[in-house]
CSV table of C-alpha atoms and ligand atoms in Angstrom, one decimal:
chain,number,residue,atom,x,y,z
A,1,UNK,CA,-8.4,69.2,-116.1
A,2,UNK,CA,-4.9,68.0,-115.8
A,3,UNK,CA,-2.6,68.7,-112.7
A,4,UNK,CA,-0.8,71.1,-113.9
A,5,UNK,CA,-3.2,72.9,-115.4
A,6,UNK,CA,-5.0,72.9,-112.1
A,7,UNK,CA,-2.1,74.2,-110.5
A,8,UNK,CA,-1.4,77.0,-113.1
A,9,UNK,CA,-5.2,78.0,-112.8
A,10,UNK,CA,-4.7,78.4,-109.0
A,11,UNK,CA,-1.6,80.3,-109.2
A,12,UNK,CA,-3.1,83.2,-111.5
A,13,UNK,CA,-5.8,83.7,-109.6
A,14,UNK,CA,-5.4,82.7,-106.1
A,15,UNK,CA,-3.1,84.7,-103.8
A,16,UNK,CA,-0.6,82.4,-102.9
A,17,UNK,CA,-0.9,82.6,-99.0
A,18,UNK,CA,-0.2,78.8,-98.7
A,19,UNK,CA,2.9,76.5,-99.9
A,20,UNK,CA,0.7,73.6,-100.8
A,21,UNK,CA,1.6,70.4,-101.5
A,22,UNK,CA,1.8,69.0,-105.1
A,23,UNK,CA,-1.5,67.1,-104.6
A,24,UNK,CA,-4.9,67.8,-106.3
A,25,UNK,CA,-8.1,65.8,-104.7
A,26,UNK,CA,-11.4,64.9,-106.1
A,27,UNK,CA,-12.8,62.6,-103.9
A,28,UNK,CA,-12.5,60.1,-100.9
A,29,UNK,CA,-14.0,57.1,-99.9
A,30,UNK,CA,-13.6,56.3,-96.1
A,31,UNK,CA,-9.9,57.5,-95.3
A,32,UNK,CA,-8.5,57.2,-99.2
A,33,UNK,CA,-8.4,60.1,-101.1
A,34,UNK,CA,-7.9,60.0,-105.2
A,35,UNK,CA,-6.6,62.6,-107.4
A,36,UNK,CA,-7.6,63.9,-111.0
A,37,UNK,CA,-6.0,61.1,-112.4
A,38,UNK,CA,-7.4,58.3,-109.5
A,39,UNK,CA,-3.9,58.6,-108.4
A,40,UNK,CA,-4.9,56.8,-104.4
A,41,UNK,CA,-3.8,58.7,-101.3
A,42,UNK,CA,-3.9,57.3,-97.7
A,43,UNK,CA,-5.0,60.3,-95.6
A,44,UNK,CA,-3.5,60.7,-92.3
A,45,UNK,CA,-4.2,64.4,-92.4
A,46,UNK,CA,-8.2,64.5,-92.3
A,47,UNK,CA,-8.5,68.3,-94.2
A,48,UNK,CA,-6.1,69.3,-90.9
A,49,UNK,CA,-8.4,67.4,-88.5
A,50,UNK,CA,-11.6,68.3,-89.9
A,51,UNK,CA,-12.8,65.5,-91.8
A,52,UNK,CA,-13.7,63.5,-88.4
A,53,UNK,CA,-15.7,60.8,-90.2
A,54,UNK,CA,-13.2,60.5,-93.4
A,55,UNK,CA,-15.4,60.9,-97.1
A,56,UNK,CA,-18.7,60.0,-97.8
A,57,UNK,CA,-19.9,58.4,-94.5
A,58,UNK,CA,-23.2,57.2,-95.3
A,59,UNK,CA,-25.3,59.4,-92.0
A,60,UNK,CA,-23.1,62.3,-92.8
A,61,UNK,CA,-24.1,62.1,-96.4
A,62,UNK,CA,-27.7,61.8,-95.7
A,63,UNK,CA,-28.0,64.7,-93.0
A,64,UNK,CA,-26.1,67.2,-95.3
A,65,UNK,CA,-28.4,66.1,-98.1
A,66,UNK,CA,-31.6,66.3,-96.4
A,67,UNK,CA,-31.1,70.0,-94.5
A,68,UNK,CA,-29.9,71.3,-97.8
A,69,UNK,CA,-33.5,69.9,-99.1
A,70,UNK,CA,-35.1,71.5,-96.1
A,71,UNK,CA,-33.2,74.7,-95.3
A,72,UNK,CA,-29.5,76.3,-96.2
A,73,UNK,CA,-29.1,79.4,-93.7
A,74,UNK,CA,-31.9,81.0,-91.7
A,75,UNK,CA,-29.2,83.6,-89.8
A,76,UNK,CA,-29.3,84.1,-86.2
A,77,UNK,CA,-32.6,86.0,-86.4
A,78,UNK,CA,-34.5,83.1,-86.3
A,79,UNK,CA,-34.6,79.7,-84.2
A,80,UNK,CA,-33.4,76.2,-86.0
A,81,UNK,CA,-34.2,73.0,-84.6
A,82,UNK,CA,-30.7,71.5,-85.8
A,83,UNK,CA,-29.2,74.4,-84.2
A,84,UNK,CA,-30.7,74.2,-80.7
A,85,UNK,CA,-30.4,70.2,-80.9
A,86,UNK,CA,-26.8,70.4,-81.7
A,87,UNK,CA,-26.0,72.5,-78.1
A,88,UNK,CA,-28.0,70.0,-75.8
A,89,UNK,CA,-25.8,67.6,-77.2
A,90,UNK,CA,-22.7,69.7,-76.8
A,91,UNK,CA,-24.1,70.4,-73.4
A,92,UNK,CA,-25.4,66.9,-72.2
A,93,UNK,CA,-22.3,65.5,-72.9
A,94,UNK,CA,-19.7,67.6,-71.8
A,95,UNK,CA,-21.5,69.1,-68.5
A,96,UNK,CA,-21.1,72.5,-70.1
A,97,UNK,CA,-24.1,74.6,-69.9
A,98,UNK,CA,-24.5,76.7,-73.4
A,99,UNK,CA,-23.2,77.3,-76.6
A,100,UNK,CA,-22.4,79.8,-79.1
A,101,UNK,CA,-21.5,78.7,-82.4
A,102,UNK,CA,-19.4,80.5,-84.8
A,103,UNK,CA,-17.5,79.2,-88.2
A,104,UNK,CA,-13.9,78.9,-87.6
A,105,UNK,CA,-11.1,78.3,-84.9
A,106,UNK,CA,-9.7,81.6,-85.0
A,107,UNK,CA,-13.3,83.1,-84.8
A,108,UNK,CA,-14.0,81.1,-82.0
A,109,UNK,CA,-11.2,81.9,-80.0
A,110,UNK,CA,-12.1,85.8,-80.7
A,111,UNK,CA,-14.9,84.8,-79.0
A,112,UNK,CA,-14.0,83.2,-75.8
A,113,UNK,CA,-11.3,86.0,-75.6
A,114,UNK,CA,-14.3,88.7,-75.9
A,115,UNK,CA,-16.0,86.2,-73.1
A,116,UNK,CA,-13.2,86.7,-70.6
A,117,UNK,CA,-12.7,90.1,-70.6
A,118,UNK,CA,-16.1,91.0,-70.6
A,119,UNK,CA,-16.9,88.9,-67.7
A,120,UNK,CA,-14.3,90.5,-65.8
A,121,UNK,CA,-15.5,93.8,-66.8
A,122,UNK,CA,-19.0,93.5,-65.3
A,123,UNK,CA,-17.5,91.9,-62.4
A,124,UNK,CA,-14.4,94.0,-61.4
A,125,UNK,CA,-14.8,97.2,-64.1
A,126,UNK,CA,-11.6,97.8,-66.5
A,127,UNK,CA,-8.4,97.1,-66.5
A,128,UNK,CA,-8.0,93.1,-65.5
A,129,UNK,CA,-7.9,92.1,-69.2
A,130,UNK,CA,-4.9,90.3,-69.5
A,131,UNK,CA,-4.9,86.6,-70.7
A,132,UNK,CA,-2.0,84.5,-70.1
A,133,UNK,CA,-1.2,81.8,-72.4
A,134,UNK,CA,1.5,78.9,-73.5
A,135,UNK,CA,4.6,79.3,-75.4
A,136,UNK,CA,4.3,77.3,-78.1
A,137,UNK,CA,0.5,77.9,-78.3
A,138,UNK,CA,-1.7,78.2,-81.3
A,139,UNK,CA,-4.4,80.1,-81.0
A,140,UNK,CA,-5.6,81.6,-84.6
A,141,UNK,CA,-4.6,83.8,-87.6
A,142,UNK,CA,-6.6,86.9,-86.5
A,143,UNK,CA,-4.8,90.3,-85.5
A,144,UNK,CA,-5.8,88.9,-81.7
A,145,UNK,CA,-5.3,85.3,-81.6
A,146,UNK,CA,-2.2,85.6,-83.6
A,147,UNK,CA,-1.3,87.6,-80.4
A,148,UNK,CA,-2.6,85.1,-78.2
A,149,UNK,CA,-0.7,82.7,-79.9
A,150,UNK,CA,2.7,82.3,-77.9
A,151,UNK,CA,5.0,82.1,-80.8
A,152,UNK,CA,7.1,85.4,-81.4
A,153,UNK,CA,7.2,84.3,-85.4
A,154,UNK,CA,3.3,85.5,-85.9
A,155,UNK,CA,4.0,88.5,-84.2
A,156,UNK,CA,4.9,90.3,-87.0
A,157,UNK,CA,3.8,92.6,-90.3
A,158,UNK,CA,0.5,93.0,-88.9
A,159,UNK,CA,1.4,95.9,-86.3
A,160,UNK,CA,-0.3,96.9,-84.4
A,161,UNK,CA,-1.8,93.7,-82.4
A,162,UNK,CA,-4.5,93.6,-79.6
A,163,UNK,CA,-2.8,94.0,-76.5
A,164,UNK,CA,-3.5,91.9,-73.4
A,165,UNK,CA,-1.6,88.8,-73.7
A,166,UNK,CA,1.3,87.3,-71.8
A,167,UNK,CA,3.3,83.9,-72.5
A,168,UNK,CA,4.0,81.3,-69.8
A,169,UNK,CA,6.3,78.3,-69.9
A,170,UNK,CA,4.0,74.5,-70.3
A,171,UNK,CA,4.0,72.6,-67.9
A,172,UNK,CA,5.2,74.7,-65.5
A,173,UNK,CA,2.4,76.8,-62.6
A,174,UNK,CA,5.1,79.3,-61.0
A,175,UNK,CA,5.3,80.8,-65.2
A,176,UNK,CA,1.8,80.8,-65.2
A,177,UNK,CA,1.9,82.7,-61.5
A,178,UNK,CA,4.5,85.2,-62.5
A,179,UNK,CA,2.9,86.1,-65.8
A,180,UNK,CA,-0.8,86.7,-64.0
A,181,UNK,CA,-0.9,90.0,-62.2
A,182,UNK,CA,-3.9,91.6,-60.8
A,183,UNK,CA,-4.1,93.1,-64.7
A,184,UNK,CA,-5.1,89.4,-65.2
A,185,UNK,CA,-8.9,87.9,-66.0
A,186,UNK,CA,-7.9,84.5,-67.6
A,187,UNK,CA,-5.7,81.7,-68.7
A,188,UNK,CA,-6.0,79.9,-72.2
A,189,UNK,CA,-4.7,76.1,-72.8
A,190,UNK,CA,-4.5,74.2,-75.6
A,191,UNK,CA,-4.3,70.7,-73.7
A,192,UNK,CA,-2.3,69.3,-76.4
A,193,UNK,CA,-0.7,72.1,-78.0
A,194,UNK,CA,-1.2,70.8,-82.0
A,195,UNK,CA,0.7,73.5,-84.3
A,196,UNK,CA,3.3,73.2,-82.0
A,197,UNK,CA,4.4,70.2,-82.0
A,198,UNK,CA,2.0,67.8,-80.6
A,199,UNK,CA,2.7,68.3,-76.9
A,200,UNK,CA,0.6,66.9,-74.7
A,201,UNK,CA,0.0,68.9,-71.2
A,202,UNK,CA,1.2,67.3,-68.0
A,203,UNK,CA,-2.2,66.3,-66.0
A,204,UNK,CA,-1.2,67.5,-62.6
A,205,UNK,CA,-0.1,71.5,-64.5
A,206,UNK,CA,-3.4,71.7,-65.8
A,207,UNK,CA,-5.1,70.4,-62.7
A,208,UNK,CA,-3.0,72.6,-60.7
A,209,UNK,CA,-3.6,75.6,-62.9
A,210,UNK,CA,-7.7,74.9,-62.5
A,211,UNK,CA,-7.3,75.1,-58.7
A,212,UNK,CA,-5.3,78.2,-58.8
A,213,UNK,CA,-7.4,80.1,-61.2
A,214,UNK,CA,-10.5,79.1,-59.3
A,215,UNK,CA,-8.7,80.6,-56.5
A,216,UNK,CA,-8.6,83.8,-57.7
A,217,UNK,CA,-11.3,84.1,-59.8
A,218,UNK,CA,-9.7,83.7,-63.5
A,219,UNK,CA,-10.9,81.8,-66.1
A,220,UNK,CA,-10.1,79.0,-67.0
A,221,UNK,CA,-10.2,79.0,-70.9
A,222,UNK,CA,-9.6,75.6,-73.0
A,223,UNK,CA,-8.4,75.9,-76.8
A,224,UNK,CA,-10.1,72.4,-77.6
A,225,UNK,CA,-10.2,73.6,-81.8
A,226,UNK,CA,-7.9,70.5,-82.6
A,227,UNK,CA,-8.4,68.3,-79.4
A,228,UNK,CA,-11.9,68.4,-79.9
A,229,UNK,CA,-15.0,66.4,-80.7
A,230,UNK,CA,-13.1,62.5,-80.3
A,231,UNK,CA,-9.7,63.7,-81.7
A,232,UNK,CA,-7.9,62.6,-78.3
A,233,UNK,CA,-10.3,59.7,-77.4
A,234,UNK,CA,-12.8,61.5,-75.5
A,235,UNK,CA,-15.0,63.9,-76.7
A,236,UNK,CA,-13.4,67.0,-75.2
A,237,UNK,CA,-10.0,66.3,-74.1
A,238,UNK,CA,-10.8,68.0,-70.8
A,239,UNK,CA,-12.7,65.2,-70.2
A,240,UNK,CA,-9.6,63.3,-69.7
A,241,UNK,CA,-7.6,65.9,-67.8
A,242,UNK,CA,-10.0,65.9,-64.8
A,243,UNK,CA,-11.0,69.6,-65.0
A,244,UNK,CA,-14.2,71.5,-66.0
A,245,UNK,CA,-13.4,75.0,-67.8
A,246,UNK,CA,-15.0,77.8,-67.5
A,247,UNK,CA,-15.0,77.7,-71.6
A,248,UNK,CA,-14.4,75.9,-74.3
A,249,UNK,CA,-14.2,76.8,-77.8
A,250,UNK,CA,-14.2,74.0,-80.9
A,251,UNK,CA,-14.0,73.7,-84.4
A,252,UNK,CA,-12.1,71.9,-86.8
A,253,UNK,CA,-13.9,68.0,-86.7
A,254,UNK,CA,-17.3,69.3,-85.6
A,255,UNK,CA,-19.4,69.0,-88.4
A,256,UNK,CA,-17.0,66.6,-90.7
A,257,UNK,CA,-16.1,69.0,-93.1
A,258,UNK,CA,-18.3,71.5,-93.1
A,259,UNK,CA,-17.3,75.2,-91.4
A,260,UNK,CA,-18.1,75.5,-87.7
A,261,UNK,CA,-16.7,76.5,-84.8
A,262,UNK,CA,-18.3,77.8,-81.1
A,263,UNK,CA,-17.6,78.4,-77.8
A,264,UNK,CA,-19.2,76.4,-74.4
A,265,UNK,CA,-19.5,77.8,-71.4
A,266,UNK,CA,-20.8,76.7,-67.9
A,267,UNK,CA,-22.8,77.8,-65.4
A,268,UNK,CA,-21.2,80.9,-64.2
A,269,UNK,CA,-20.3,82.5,-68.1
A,270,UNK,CA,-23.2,81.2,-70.4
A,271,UNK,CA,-25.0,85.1,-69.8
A,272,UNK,CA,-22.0,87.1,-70.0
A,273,UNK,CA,-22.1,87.5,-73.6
A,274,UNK,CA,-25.9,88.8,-73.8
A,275,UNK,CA,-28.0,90.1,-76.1
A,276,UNK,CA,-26.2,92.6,-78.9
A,277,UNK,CA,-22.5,91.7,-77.3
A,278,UNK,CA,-21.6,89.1,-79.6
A,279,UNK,CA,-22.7,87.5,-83.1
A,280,UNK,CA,-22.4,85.6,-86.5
A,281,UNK,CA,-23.9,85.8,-90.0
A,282,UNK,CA,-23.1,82.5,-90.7
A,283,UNK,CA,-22.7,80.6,-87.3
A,284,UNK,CA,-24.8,77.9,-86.5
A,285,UNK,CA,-25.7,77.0,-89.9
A,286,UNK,CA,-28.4,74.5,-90.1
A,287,UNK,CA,-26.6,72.8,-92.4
A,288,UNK,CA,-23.5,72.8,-90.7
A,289,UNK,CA,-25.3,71.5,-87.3
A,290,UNK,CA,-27.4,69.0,-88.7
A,291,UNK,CA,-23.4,67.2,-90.3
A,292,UNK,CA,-22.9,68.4,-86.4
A,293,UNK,CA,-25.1,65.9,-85.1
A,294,UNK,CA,-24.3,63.3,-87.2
A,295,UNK,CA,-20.8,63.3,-86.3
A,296,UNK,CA,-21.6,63.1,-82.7
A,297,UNK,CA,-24.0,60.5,-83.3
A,298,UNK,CA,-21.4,58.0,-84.8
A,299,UNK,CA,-19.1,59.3,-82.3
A,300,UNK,CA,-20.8,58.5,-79.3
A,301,UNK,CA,-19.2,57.2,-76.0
A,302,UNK,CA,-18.8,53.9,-77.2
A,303,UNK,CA,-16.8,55.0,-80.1
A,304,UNK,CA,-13.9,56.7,-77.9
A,305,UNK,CA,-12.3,53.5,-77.0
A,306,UNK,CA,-11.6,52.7,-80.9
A,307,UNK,CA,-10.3,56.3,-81.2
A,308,UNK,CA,-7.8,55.3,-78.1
A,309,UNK,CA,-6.7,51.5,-79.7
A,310,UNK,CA,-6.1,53.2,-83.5
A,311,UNK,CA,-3.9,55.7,-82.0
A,312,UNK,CA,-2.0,53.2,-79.6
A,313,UNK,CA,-2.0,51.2,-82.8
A,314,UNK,CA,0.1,53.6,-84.8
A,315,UNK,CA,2.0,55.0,-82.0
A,316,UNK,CA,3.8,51.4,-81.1
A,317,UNK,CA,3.9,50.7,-84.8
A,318,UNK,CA,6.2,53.6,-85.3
A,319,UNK,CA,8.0,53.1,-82.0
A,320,UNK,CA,8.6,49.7,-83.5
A,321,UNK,CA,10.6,50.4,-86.1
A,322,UNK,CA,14.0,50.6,-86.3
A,323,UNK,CA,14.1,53.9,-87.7
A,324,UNK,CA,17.1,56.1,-86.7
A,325,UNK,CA,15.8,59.1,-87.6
A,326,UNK,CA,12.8,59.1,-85.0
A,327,UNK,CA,13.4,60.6,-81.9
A,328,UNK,CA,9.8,60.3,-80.3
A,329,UNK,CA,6.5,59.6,-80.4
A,330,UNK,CA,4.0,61.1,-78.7
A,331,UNK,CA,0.1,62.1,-78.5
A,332,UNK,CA,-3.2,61.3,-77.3
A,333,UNK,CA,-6.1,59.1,-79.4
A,334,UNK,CA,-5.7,60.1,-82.8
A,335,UNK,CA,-3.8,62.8,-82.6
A,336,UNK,CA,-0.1,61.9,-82.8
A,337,UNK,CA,3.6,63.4,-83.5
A,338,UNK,CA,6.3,61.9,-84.8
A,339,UNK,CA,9.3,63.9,-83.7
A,340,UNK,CA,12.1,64.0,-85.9
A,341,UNK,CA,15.7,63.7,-84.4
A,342,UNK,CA,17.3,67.5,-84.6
A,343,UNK,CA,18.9,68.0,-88.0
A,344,UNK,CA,17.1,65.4,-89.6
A,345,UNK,CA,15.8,67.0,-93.0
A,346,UNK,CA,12.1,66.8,-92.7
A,347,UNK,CA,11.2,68.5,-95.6
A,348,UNK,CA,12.6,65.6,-97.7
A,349,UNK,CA,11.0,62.9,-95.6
A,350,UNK,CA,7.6,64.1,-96.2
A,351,UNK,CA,8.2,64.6,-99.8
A,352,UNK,CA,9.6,60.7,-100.0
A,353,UNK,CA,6.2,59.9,-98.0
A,354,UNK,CA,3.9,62.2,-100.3
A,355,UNK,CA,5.8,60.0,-102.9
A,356,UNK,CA,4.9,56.9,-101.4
A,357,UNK,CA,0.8,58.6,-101.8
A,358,UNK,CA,0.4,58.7,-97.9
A,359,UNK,CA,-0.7,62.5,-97.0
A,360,UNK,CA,0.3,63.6,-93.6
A,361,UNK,CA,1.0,66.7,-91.8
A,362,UNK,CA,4.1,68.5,-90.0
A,363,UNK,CA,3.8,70.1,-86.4
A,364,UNK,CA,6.1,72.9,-84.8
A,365,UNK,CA,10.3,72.1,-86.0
A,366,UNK,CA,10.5,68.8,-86.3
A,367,UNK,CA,7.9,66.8,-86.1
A,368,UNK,CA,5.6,64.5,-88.3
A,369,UNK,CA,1.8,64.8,-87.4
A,370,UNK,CA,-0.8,62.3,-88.0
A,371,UNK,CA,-4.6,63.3,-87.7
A,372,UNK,CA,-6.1,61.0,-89.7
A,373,UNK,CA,-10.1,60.2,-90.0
A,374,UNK,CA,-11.4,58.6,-86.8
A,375,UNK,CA,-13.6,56.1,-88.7
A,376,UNK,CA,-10.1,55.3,-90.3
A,377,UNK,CA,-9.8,51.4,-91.1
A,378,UNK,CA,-7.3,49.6,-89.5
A,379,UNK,CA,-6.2,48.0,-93.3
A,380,UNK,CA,-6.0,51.7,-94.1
A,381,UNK,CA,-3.6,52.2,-91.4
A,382,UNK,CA,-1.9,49.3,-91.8
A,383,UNK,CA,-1.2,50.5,-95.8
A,384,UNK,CA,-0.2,54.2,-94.9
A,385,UNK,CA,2.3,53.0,-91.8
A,386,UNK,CA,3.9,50.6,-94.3
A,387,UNK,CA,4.5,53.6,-96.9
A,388,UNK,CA,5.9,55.2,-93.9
A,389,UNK,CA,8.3,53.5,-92.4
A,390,UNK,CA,9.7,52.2,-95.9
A,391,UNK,CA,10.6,56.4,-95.8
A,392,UNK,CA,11.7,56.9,-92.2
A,393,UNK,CA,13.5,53.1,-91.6
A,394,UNK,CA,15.7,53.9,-94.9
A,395,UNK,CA,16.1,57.8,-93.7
B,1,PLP,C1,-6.5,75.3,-86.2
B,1,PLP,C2,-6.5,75.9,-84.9
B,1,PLP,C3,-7.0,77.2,-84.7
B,1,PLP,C4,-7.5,78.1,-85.8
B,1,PLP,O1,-8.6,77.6,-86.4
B,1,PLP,P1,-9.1,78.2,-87.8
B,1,PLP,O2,-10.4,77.4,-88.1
B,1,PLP,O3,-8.0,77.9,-88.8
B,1,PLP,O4,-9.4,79.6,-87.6
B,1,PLP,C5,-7.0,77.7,-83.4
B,1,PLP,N1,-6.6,77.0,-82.3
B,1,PLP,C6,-6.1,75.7,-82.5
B,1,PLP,C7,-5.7,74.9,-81.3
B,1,PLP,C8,-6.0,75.1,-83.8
B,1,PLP,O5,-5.5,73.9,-83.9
């Protein structure tokens, strides 16, 4: 099948929810993708973050090949090994205390969001329900994490949304304060908010917001779908920020490609969602764990220090170009913005660099976001920040 045949295909039949880009893959090695026609793409975009050990690594490979030999999908009815294996991990390294796992971000988040209130509603009965969350925030494309999401552009079409959610300011503990009232039962972080713009939080908000929702008994809920499993150099990028949240939930790079999501929780949450309060078909998907454990095995805590140096890497690459177009750079481990100065067109930059066969990814207005493979190669990089700055140098 040719390109455009490919593309006509997908436009008859497909609903056309997505402006894709004018880029068909087959396969990948490593961190190169190739096309129908072999045509060779850098990829600096990972499938969006998900493809945490690039294309075909060798222990993915095998563990997706032998549970599909073994077992496909047992349900939730019945106990898996991979399954149960997969949340001591999670656990053992994180100092979270149990997991449930579900298939997407969005889900996921539906799920910690169910965890919050319900706690509070055993604990002080109805009407503390509210969640306060970031403006700028991504939280999911479901009716309620659309609402969760603090971005007044998804608020719309789907009327009517859950209620329940209220938008503070980053960086910033008195908006957090003023938007939790006694109507409150939790607050919900992305620590580097991704979709919109690659925005790292400020250590001492999010240590500050901890104390205070400790204080007075509020959640504190961590949207680690994107920061997640070695994207920002440690394995959860709470890690890093000096806290412990009462919840986590993950996604995207867990399994390295395959769907699955979940939610951690510690001590004082892992019964509040009990028995008939919460589940999946799909979740936990023995399939899905067992790529799960592979990808934690490569990425163990030796790894993270690679993740760090590759994203320093391409950060003071970019910063070292003299490219008038760049305002910033910014981001943690592999998980990097380049933010375009305002009025710069950045649709036509990242057509010049899809030209170029480097695949990248865009982040809130104006900036350039770069999520490529943690097992990326540093030649890889090296060919990919070349195609680059040819575009954003001669911008
Ligand atoms: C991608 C993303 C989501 C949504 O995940 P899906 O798997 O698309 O449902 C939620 N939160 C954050 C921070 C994300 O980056």
């Amino acid at each position: 099948m040719t390109f455009e045949e490919l593309k006509a295909l997908d436009h008859q039949y497909t609903m056309q929810t997505y402006g894709r880009f004018d880029v068909a893959l087959d396969h990948g090695v490593g961190a190169t993708l190739y096309g129908l026609e072999g045509e060779e793409y850098i990829d600096f975009a990972s499938g969006i973050g998900v493809n945490s050990l690039g294309y075909g690594h060798p222990a993915w490979v095998k563990a997706v090949e032998e549970q599909a030999h073994k077992l496909a999908h047992a349900s939730n009815l019945f106990y898996t090994e991979p399954y149960a294996r997969l949340a001591e991990t999670l656990c053992k390294r994180t100092g979270m205390s149990a997991v449930f796992f579900a298939n997407g971000g969005g889900e996921a988040n539906e799920g910690i969001i169910k965890l919050a209130r319900k706690y509070s509603f055993d604990k002080y009965g109805k009407g503390r329900a509210n969640i306060v969350t970031l403006r700028n925030s991504f939280h999911g494309r479901t009716i309620t994490t659309l609402q969760a999401t603090g971005q007044e552009v998804f608020h719309n079409y789907f009327f009517p949304f859950t209620e329940g959610f209220r938008y503070a300011e980053a960086n910033d503990l008195a908006s957090v304060q003023a938007q939790a009232g006694e109507d409150t039962c939790a607050v919900l972080l992305e620590l580097v908010q991704g979709e919109g713009g690659v925005l790292p939080l400020d250590k001492g908000f999010v240590q500050s917001v901890a104390d205070w929702c400790r204080e007075r008994d509020l959640l504190l809920l961590v949207d680690e779908v994107q920061t997640g499993v070695g994207r920002t150099g440690s394995l959860f990028c709470f890690q890093q920020y000096g806290i412990q949240p009462d919840a986590v939930t993950f996604a995207k790079g867990i399994a390295g490609g395959l769907p699955m999501a979940g939610v951690m929780a510690n001590e004082k949450c892992r019964n509040v969602l009990g028995p008939g309060t919460h589940a999946t078909t799909f979740g936990g998907n023995p399939i899905a764990a067992s790529a799960a454990l592979a990808v934690l095995n490569v990425l163990n805590d030796d790894y993270m220090p690679e993740i760090n140096a590759k994203g320093n890497y391409i950060m003071e690459t970019v910063r070292s170009w003299d490219a008038p177009c760049v305002e910033t750079v910014r981001g943690l481990g592999l998980m990097v913005g380049i933010v375009l100065k305002d009025g710069t067109d950045r649709a036509a930059l990242i057509g010049q660099i899809y030209g170029k066969n480097v695949l990248v990814l865009t982040a809130g207005p104006r900036t350039i976001r770069l999520l490529p493979p943690l097992t990326i190669s540093y030649e890889e990089l090296d060919k990919g920040l070349a195609a680059m700055k040819d575009v954003l140098v001669n911008a």
